[in-house]
PDB file of C-alpha atoms in Angstrom:
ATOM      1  CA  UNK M   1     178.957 272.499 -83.107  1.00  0.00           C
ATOM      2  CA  UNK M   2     178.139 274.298 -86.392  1.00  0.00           C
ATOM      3  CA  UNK M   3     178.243 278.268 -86.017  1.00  0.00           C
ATOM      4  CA  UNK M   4     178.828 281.171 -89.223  1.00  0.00           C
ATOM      5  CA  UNK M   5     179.683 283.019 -86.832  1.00  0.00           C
ATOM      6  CA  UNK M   6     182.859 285.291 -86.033  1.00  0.00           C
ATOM      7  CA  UNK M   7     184.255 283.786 -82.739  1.00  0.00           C
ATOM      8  CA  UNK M   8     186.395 286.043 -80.953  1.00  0.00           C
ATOM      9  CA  UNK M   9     186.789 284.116 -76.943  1.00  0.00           C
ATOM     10  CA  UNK M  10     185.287 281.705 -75.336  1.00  0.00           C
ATOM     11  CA  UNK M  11     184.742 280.165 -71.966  1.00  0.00           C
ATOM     12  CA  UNK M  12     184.339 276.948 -70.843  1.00  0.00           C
ATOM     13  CA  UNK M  13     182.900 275.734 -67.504  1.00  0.00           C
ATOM     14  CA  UNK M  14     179.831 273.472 -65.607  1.00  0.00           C
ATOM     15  CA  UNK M  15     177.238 276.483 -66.619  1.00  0.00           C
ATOM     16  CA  UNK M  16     174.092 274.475 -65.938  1.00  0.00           C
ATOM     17  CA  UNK M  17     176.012 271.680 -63.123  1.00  0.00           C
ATOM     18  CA  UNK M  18     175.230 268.158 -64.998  1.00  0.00           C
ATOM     19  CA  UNK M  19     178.637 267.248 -64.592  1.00  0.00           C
ATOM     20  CA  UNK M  20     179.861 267.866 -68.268  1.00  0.00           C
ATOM     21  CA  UNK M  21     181.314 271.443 -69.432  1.00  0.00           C
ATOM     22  CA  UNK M  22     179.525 273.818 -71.179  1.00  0.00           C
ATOM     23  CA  UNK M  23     180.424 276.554 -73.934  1.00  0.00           C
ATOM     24  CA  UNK M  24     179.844 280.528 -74.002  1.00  0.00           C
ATOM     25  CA  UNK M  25     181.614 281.825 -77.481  1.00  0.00           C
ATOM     26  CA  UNK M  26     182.003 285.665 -77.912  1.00  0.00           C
ATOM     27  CA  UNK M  27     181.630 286.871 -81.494  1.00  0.00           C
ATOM     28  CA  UNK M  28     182.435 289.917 -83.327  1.00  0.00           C
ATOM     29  CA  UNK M  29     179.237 292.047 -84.559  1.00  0.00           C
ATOM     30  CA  UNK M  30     176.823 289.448 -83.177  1.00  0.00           C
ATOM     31  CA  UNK M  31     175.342 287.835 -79.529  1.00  0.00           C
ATOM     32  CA  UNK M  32     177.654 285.344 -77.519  1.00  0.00           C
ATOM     33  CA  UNK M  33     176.539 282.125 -78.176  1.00  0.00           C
ATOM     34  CA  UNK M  34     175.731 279.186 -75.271  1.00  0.00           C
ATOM     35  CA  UNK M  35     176.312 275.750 -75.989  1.00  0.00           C
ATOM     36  CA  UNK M  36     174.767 273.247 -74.102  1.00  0.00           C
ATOM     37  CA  UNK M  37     176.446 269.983 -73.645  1.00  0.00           C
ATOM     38  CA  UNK M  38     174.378 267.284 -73.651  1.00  0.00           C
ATOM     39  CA  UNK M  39     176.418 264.497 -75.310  1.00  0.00           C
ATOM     40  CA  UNK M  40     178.766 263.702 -72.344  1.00  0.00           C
ATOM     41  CA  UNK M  41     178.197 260.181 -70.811  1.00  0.00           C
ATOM     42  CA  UNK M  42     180.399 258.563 -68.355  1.00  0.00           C
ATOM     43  CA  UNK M  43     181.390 259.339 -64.843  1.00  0.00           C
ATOM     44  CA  UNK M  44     183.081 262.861 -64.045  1.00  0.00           C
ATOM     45  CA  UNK M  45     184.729 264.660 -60.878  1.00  0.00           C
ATOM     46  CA  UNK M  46     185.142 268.461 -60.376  1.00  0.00           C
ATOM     47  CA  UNK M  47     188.083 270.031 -57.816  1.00  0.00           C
ATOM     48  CA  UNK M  48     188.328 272.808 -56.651  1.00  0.00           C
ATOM     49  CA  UNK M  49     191.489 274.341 -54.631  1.00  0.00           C
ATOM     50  CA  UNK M  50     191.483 276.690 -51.706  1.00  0.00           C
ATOM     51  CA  UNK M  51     194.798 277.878 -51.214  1.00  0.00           C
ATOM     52  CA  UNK M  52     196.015 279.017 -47.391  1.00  0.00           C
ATOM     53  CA  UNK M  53     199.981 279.202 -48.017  1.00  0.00           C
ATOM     54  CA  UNK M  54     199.468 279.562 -51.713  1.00  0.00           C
ATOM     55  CA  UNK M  55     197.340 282.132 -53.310  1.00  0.00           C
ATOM     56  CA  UNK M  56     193.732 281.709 -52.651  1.00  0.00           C
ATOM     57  CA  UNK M  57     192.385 280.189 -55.769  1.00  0.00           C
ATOM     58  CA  UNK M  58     195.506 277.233 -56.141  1.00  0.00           C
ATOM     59  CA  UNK M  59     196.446 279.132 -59.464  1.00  0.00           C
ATOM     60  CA  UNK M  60     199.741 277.380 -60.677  1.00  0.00           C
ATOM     61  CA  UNK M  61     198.773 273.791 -58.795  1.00  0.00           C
ATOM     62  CA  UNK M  62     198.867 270.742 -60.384  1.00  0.00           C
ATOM     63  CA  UNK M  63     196.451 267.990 -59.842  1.00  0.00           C
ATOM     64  CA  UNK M  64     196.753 264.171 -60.849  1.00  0.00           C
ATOM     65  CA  UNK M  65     194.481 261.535 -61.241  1.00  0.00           C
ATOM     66  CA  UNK M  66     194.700 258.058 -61.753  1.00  0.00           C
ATOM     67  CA  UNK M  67     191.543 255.558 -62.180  1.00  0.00           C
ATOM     68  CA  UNK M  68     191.966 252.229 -62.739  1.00  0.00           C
ATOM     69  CA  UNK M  69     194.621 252.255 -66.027  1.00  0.00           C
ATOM     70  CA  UNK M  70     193.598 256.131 -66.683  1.00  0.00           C
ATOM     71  CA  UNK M  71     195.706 259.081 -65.533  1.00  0.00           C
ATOM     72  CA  UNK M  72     195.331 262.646 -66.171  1.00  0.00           C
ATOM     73  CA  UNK M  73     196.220 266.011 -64.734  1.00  0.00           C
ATOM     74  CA  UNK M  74     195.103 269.600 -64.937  1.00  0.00           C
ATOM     75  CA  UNK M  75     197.029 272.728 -64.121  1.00  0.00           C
ATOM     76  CA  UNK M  76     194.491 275.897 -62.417  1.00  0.00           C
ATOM     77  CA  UNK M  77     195.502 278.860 -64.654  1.00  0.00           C
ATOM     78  CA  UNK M  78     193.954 282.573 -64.140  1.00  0.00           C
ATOM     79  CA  UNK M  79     193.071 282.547 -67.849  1.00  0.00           C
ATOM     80  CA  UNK M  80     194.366 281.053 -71.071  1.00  0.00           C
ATOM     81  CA  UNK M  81     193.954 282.269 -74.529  1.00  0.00           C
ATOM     82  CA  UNK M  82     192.630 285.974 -76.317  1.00  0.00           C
ATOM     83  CA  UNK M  83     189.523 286.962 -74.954  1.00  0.00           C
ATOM     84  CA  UNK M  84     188.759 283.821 -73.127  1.00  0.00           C
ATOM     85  CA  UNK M  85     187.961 282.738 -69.830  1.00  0.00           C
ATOM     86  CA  UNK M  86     188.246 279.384 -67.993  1.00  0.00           C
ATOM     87  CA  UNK M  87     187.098 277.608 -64.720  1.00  0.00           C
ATOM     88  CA  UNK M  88     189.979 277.231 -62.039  1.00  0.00           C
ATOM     89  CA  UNK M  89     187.864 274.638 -61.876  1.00  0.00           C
ATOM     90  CA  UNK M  90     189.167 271.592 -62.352  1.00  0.00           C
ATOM     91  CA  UNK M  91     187.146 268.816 -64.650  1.00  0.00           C
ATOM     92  CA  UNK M  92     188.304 265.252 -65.227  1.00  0.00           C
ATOM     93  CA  UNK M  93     186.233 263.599 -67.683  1.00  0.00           C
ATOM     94  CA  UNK M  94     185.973 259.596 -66.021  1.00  0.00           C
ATOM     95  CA  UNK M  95     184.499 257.502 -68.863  1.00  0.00           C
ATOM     96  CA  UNK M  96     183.033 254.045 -66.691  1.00  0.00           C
ATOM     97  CA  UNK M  97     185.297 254.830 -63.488  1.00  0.00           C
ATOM     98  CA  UNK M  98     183.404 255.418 -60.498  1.00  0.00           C
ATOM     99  CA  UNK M  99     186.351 255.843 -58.393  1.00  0.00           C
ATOM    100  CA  UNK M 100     189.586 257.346 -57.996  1.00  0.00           C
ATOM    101  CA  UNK M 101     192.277 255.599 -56.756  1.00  0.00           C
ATOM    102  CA  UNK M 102     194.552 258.042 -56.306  1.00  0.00           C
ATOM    103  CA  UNK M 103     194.055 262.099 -56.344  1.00  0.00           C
ATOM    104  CA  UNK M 104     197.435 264.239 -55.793  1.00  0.00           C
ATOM    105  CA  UNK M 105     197.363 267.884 -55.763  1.00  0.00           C
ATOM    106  CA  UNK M 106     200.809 269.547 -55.660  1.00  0.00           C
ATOM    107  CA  UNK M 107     200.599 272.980 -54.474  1.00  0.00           C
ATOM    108  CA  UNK M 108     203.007 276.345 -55.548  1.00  0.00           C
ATOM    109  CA  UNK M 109     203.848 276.437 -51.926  1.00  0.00           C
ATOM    110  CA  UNK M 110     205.640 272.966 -52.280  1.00  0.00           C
ATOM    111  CA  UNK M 111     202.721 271.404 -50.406  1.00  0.00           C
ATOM    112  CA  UNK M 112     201.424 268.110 -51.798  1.00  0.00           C
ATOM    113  CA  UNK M 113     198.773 266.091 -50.902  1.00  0.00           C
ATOM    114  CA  UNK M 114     197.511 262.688 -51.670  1.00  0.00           C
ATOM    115  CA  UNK M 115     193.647 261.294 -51.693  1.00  0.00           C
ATOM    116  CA  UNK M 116     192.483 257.843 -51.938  1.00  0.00           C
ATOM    117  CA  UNK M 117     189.660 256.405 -53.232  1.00  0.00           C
ATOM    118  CA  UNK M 118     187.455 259.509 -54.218  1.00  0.00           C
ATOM    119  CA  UNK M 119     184.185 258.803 -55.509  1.00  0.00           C
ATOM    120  CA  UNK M 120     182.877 260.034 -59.115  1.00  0.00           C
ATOM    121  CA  UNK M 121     180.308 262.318 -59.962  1.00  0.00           C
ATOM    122  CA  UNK M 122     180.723 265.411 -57.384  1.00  0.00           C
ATOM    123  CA  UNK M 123     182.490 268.046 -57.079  1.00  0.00           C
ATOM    124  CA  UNK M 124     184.590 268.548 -54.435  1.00  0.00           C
ATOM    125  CA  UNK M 125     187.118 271.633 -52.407  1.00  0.00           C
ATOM    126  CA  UNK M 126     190.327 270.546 -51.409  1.00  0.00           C
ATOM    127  CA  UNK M 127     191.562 273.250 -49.032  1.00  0.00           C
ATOM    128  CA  UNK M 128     195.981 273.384 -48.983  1.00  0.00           C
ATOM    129  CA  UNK M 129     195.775 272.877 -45.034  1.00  0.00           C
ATOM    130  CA  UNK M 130     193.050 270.311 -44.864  1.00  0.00           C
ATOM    131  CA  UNK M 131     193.392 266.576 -44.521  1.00  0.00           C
ATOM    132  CA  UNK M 132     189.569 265.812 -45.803  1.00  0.00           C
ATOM    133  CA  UNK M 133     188.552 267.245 -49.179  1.00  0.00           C
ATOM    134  CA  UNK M 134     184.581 268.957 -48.602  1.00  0.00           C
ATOM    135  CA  UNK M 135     181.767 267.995 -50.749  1.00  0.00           C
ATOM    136  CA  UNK M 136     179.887 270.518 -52.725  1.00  0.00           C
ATOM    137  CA  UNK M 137     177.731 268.618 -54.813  1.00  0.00           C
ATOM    138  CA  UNK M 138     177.296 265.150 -55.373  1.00  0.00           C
ATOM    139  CA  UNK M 139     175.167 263.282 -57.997  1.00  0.00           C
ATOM    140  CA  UNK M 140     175.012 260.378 -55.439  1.00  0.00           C
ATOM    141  CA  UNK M 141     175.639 259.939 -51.590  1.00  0.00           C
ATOM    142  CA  UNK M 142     179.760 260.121 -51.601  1.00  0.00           C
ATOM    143  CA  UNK M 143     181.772 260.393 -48.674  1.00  0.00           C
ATOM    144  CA  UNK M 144     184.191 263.170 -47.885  1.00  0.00           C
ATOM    145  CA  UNK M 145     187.896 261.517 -49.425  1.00  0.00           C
ATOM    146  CA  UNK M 146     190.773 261.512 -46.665  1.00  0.00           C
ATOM    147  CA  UNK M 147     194.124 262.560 -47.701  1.00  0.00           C
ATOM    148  CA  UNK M 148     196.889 262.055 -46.232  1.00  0.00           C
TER     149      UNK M 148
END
């Protein structure tokens, strides 16, 4: 990204739903800017949380992710930064993992959940009192994940 111009926020999110995250920038005296991302390659999977006992979005959960010898987590924040805006979204970036061994959401209410064996490239809604996390879109035929 090469840009002259005054950034003042930004937010960050699936805009056009490849499976990679996007770019709007704010700046000062001048048009927001979109950038497009087209670079990503590699498998991806998007969660998002449905709270019942907790608030409705899952703001404050933590979710973990392991793949093969990769882990990574992502806390769902109502907004982060001056001006700026982000998906409660979740986004784990997969590389060459197709599947996820293990998916753990731990919930404000003290709730935790585990997943096995979720399939890359979809996203998906885990809802706090579910046992099955729902589909929403899938770049290939995938399976609703149990939890347990």
């Amino acid at each position: 990204m090469d840009s002259l111009g005054d950034g003042r926020g930004m937010a960050k999110a699936d805009f056009d739903r490849d499976g990679d995250v996007d770019l709007i920038i704010t700046n000062y005296k001048d048009r927001a800017h979109y950038y497009v991302n087209k670079v990503a390659k590699g498998h991806w999977l998007q969660i998002r949380l449905r709270g019942r006992q907790s608030n409705r979005d899952g703001v404050g959960s933590i979710i973990r992710i392991r793949a093969r010898d990769d882990r990574q987590m992502r806390v769902i924040s109502a907004g982060d930064g001056y001006a700026s805006q982000f998906s409660r979204v979740a986004h784990f970036g997969l590389g060459e993992n197709e599947v996820i061994e293990e998916l753990e959401v731990l919930w404000p209410s003290g709730k935790k959940q585990l997943f096995e064996g979720v399939l890359a490239d979809q996203m998906i809604e885990i809802d706090e009192d579910a046992t099955k996390a729902r589909v929403i879109m899938a770049r290939k035929t995938a399976s609703s994940p149990s939890g347990r």
